PDB file of C-alpha atoms in Angstrom:
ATOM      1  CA  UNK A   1       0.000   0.000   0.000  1.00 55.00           C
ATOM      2  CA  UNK A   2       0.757   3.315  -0.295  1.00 80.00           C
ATOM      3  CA  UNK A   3       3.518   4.821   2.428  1.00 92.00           C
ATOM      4  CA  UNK A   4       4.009   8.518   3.683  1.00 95.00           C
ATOM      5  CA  UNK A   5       3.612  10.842   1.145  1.00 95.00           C
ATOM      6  CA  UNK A   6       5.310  14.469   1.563  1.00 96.00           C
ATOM      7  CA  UNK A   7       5.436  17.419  -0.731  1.00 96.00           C
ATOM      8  CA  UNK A   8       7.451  19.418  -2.358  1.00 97.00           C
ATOM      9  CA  UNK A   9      10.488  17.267  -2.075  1.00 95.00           C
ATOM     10  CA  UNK A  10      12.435  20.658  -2.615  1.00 96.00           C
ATOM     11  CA  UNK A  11      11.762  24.080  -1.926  1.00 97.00           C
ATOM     12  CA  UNK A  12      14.025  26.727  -1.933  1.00 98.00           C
ATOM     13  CA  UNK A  13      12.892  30.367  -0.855  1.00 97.00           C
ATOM     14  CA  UNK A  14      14.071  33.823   0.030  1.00 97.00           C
ATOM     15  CA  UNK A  15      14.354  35.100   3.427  1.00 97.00           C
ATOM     16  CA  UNK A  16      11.356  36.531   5.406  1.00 97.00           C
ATOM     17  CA  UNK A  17       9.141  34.275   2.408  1.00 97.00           C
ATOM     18  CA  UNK A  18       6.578  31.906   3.949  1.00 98.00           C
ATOM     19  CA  UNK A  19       6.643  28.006   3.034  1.00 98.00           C
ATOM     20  CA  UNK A  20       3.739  25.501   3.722  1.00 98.00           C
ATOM     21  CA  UNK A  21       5.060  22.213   3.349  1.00 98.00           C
ATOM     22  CA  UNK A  22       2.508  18.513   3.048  1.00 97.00           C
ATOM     23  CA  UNK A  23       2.111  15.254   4.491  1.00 97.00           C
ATOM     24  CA  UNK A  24      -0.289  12.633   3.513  1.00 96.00           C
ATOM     25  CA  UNK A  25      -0.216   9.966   6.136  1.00 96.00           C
ATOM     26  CA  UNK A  26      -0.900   6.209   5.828  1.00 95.00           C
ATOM     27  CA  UNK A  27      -4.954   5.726   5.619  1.00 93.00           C
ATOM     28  CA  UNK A  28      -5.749   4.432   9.471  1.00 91.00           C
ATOM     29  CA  UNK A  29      -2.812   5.955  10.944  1.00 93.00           C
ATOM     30  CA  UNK A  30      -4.281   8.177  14.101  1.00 92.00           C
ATOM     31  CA  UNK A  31      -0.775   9.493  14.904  1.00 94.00           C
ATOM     32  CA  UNK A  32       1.120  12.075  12.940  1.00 96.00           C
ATOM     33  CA  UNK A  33       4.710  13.683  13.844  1.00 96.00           C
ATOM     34  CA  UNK A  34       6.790  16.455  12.554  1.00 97.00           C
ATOM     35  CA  UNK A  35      10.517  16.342  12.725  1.00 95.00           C
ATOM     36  CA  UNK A  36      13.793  18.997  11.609  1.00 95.00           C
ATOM     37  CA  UNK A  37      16.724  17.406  10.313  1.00 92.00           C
ATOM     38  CA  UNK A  38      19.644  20.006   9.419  1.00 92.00           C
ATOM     39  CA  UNK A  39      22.404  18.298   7.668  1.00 87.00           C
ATOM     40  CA  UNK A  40      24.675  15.861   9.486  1.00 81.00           C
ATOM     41  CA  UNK A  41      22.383  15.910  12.298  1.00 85.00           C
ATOM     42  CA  UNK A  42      19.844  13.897  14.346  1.00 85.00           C
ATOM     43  CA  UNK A  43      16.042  14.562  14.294  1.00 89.00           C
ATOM     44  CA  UNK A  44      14.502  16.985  15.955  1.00 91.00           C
ATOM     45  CA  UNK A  45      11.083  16.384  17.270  1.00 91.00           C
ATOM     46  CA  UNK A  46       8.892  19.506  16.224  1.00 95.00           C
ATOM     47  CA  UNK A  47       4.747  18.281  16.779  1.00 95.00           C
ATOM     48  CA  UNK A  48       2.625  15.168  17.517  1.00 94.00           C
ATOM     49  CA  UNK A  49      -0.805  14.727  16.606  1.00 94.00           C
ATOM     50  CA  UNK A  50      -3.063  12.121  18.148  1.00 92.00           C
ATOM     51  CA  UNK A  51      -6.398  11.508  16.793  1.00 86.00           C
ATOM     52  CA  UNK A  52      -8.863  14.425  18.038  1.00 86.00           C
ATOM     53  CA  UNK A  53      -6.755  15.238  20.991  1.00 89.00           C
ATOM     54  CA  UNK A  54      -4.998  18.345  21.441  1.00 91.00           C
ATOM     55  CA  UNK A  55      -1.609  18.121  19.596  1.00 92.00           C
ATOM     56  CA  UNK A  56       1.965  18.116  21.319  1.00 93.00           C
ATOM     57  CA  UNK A  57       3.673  21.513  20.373  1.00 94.00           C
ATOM     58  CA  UNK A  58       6.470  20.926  22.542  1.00 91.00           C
ATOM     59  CA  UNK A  59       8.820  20.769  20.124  1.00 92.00           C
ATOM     60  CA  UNK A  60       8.323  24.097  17.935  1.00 95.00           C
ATOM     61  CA  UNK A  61      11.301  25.812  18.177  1.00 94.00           C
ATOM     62  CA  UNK A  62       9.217  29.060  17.710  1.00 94.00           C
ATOM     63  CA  UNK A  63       6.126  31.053  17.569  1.00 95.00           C
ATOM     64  CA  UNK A  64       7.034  30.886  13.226  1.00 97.00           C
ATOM     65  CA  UNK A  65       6.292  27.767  13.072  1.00 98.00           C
ATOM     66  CA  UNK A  66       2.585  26.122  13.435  1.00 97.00           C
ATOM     67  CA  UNK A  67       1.071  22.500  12.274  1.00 97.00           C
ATOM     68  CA  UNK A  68      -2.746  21.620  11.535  1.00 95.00           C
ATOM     69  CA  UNK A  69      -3.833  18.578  10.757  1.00 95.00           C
ATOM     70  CA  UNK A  70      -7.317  17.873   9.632  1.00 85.00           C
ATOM     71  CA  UNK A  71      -9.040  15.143  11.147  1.00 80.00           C
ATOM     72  CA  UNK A  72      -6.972  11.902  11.283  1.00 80.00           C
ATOM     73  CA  UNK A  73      -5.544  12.570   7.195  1.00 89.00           C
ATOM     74  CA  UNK A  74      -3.578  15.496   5.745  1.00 95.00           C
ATOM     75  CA  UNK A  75      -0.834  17.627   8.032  1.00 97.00           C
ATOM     76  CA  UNK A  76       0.629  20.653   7.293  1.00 97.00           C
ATOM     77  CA  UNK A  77       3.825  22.479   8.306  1.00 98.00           C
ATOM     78  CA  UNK A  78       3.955  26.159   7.569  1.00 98.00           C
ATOM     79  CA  UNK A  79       6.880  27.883   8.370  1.00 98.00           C
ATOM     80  CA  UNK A  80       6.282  32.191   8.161  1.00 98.00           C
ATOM     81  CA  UNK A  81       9.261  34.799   7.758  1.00 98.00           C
ATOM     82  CA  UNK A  82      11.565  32.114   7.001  1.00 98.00           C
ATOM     83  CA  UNK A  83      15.782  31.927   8.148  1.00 97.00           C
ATOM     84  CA  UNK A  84      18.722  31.151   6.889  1.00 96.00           C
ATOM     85  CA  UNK A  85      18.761  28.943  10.248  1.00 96.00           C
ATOM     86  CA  UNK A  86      15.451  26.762   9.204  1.00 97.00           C
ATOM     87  CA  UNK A  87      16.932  25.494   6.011  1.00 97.00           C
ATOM     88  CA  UNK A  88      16.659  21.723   6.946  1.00 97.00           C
ATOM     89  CA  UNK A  89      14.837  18.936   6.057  1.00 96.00           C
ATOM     90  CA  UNK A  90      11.610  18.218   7.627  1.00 97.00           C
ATOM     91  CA  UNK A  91      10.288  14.808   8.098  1.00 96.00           C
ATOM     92  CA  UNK A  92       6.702  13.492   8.513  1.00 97.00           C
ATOM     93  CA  UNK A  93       6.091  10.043   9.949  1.00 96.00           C
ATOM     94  CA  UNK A  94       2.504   8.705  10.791  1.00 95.00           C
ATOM     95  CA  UNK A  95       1.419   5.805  12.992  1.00 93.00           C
ATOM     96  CA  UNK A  96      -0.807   3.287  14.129  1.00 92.00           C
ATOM     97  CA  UNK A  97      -1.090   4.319  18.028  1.00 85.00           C
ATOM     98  CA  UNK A  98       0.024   5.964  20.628  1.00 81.00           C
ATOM     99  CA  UNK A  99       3.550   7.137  20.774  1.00 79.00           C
ATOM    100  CA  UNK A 100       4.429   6.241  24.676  1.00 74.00           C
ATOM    101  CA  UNK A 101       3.073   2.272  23.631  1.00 77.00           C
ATOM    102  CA  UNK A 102       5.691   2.223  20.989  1.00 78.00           C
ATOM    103  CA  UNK A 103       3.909   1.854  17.412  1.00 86.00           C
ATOM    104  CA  UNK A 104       6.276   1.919  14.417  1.00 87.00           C
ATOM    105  CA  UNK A 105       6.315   5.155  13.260  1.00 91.00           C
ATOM    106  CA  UNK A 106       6.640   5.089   9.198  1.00 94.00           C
ATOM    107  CA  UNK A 107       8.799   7.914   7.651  1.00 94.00           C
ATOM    108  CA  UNK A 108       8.358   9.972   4.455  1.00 95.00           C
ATOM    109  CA  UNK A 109      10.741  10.779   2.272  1.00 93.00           C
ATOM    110  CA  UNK A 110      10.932  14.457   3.348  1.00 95.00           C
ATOM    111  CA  UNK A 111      11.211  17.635   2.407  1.00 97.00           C
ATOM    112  CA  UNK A 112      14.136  19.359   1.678  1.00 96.00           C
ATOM    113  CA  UNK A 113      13.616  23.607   2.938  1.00 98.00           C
ATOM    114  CA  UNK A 114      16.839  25.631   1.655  1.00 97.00           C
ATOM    115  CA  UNK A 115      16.087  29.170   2.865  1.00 97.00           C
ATOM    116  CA  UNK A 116      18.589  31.770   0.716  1.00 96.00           C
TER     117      UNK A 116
ATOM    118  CA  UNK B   1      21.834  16.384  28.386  1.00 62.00           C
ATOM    119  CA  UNK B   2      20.065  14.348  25.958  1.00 71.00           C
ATOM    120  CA  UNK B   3      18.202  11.751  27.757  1.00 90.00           C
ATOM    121  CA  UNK B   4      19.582   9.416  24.721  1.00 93.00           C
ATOM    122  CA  UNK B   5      23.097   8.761  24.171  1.00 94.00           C
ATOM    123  CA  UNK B   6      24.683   6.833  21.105  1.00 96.00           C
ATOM    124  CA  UNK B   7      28.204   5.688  20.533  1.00 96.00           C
ATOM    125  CA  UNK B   8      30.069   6.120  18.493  1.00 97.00           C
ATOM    126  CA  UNK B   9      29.085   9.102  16.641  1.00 95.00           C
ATOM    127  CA  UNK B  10      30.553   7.464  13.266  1.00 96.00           C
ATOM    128  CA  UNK B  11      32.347   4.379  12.344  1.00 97.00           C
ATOM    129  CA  UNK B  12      34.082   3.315   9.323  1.00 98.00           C
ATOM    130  CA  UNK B  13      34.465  -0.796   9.054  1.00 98.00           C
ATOM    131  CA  UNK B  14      35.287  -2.592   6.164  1.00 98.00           C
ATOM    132  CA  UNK B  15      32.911  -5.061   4.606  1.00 98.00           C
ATOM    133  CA  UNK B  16      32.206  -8.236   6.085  1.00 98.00           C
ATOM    134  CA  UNK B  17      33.331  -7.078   9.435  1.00 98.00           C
ATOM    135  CA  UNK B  18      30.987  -7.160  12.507  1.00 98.00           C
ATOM    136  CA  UNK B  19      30.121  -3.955  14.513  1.00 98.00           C
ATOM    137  CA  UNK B  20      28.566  -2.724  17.466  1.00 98.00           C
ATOM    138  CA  UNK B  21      26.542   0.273  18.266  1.00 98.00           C
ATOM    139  CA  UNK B  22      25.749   1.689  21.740  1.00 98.00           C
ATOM    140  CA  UNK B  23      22.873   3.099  22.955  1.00 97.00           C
ATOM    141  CA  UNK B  24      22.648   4.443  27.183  1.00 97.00           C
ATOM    142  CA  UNK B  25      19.401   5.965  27.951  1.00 95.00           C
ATOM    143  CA  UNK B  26      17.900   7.648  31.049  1.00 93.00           C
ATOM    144  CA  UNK B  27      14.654   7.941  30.197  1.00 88.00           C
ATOM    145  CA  UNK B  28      11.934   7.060  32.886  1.00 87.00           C
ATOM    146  CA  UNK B  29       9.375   5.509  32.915  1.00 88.00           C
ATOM    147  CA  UNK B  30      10.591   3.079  29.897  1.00 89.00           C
ATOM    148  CA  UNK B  31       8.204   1.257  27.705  1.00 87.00           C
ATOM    149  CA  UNK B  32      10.344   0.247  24.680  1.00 90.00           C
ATOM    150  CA  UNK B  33      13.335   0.657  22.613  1.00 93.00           C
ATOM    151  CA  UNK B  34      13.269   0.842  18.753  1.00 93.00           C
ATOM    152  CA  UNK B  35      16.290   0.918  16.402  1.00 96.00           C
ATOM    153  CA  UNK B  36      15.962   2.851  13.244  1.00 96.00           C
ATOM    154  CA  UNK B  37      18.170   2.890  10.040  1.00 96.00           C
ATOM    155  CA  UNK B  38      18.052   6.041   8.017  1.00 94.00           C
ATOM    156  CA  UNK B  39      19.628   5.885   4.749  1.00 93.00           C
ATOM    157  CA  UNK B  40      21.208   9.141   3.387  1.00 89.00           C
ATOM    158  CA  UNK B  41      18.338  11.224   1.536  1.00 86.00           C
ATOM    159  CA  UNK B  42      15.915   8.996   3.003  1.00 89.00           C
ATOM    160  CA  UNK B  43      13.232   8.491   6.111  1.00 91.00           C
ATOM    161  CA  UNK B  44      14.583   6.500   9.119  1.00 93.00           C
ATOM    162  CA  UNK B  45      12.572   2.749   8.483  1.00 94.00           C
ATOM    163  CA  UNK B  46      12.351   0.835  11.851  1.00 93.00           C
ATOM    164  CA  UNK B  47      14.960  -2.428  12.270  1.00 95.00           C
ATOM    165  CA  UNK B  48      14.052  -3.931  15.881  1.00 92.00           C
ATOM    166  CA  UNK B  49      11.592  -2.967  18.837  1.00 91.00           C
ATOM    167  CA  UNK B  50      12.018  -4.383  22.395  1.00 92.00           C
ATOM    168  CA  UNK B  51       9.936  -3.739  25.230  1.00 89.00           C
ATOM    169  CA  UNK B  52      11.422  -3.787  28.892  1.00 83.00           C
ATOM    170  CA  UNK B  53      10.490  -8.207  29.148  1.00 88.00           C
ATOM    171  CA  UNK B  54      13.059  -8.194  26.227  1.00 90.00           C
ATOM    172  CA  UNK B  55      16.715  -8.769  26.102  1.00 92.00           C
ATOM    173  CA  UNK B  56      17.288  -9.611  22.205  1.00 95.00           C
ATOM    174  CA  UNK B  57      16.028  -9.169  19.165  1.00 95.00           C
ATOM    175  CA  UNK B  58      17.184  -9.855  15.491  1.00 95.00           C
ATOM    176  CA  UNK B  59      16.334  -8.776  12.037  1.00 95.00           C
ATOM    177  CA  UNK B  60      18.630 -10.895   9.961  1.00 96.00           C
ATOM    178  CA  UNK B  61      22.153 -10.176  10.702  1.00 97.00           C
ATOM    179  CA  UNK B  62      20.935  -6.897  12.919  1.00 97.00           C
ATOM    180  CA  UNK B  63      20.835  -8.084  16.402  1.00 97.00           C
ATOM    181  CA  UNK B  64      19.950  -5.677  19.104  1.00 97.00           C
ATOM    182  CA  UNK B  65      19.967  -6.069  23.118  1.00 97.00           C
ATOM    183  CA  UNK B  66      18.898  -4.338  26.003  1.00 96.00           C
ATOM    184  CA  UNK B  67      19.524  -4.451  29.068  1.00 94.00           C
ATOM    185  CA  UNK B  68      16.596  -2.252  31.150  1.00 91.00           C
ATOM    186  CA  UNK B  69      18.475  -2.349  34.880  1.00 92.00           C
ATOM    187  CA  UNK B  70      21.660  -0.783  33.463  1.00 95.00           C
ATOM    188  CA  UNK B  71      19.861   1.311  30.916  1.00 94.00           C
ATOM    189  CA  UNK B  72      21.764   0.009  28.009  1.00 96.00           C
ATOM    190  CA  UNK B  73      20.918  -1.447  24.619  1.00 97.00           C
ATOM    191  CA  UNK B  74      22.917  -2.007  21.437  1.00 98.00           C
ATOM    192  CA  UNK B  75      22.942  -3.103  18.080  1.00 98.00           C
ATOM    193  CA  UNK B  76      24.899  -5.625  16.129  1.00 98.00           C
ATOM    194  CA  UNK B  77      25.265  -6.179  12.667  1.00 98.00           C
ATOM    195  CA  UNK B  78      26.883  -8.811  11.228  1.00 98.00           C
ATOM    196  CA  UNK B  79      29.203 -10.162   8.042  1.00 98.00           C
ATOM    197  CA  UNK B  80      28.655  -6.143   6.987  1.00 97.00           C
ATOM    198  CA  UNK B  81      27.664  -5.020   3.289  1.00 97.00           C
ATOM    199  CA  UNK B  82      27.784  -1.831   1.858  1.00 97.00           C
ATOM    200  CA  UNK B  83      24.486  -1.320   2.149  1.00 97.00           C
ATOM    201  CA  UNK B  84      24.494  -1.352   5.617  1.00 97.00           C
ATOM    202  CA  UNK B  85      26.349   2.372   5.318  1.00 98.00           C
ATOM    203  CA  UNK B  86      23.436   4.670   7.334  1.00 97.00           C
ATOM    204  CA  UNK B  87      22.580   6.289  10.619  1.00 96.00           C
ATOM    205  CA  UNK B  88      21.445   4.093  12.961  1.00 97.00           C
ATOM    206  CA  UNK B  89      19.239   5.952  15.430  1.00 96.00           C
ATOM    207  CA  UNK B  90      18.478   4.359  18.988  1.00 95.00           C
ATOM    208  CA  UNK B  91      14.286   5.783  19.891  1.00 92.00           C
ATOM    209  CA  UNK B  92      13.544   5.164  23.474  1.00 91.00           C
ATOM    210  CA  UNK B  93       9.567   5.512  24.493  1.00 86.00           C
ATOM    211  CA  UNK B  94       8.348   6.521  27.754  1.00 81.00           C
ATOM    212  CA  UNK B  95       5.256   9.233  28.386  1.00 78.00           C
ATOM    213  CA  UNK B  96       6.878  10.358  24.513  1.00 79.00           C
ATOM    214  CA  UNK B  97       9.633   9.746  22.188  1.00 82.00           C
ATOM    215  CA  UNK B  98      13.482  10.101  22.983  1.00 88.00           C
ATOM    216  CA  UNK B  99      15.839   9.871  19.956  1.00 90.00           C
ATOM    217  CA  UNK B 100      19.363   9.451  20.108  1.00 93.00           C
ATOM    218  CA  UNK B 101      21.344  11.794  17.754  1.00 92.00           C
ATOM    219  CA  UNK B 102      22.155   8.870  15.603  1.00 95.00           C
ATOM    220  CA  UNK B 103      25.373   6.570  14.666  1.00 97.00           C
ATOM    221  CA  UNK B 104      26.628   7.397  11.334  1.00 96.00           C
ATOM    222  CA  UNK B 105      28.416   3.866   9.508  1.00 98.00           C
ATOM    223  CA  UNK B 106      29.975   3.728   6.787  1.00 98.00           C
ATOM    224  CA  UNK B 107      31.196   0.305   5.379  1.00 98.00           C
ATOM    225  CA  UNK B 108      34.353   0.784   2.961  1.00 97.00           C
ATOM    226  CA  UNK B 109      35.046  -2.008   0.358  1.00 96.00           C
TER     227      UNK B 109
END
């Protein structure tokens, strides 16, 4: 079946621009997650969302950055008055359950933000 | 202090040999343990998933362990191919999700 689906694969925008970047989950999947990769670095958790329930936000490294998610199916990122400092890629991973009872999160292939 | 620790950082073997990577976590409570390869331009895709009642686990010539009283876990791979040239990322799950910043191999012909 179909896996994580993200989109664009690349963007690349000017300073101060806003980006909205996509993730179609796996059909079922209740949980979604955001996460910032910058290059030769680990992941960086950004925002969980579980079913109807409030999402996590922990993670959002600031007030630029917000995550919606309709229902239990598309997610998306947007990123306003973008920096040099959020050029990174940013990963989407859905799965079947809660995160603290360990379900296999699935990964998308990402998308890769180059701010200039 | 990350509450997820892996060592080494990289590691260049040559193919065929055996490696080990390390994992020392202090999250609390623990539920389980997952080990994730992420190829380079690629998401992480799970490789093993142990819950505290565990001690080993394999996927074909990965083999991880964990020990839950010292806090440790690791992951073995075996008779090496090039393929197996990724980060290896150690995810421990409590109340959320801990990752490790990774393990980068690279197996050299």
């Amino acid at each position: 079946g179909a896996g994580v689906s993200q989109s664009p694969s690349n963007k690349v925008t000017e300073k101060g621009k806003d980006v909205e970047l996509r993730c179609d989950p796996i059909s079922g999947h209740t949980a979604l997650y955001w996460y910032r990769q910058r290059l030769g670095q680990g992941l960086e958790f950004l925002i969980y969302f579980q079913g109807n329930s409030a999402p996590d936000k922990s993670g959002l490294p600031s007030d630029r950055f917000s995550a919606e998610r309709t229902g239990e199916s598309v997610s998306t990122l947007t990123i306003q008055r973008t920096q040099q400092e959020d050029s990174a890629v940013y990963l989407c991973a859905s799965s079947l359950g809660l995160r603290q009872e360990g379900y296999e999160q699935y990964f998308g292939p990402g998308t890769r933000l180059t701010v200039t | 202090k990350n509450q997820v620790e892996q060592s080494p950082q990289s590691l260049i073997i040559l193919e065929g040999k055996n490696c080990t990577l390390q994992c020392n976590y202090t999250v609390s409570p623990f539920s389980n343990l997952r080990w994730y390869k992420q190829d380079t331009g690629r998401g992480p895709v799970s490789l093993t998933i142990m819950t505290f009642s565990e001690n080993t686990k394999s996927n074909g010539r990965y083999t991880a362990t964990l020990d839950a009283d010292t806090k440790q876990s690791s992951l073995h791979i075996t008779a090496s191919q090039l393929s197996d040239s990724a980060s290896y990322i150690c995810v421990v799950g409590g109340n959320d999700m801990r990752f490790g910043a990774g393990t980068r191999l690279t197996v050299k012909p």
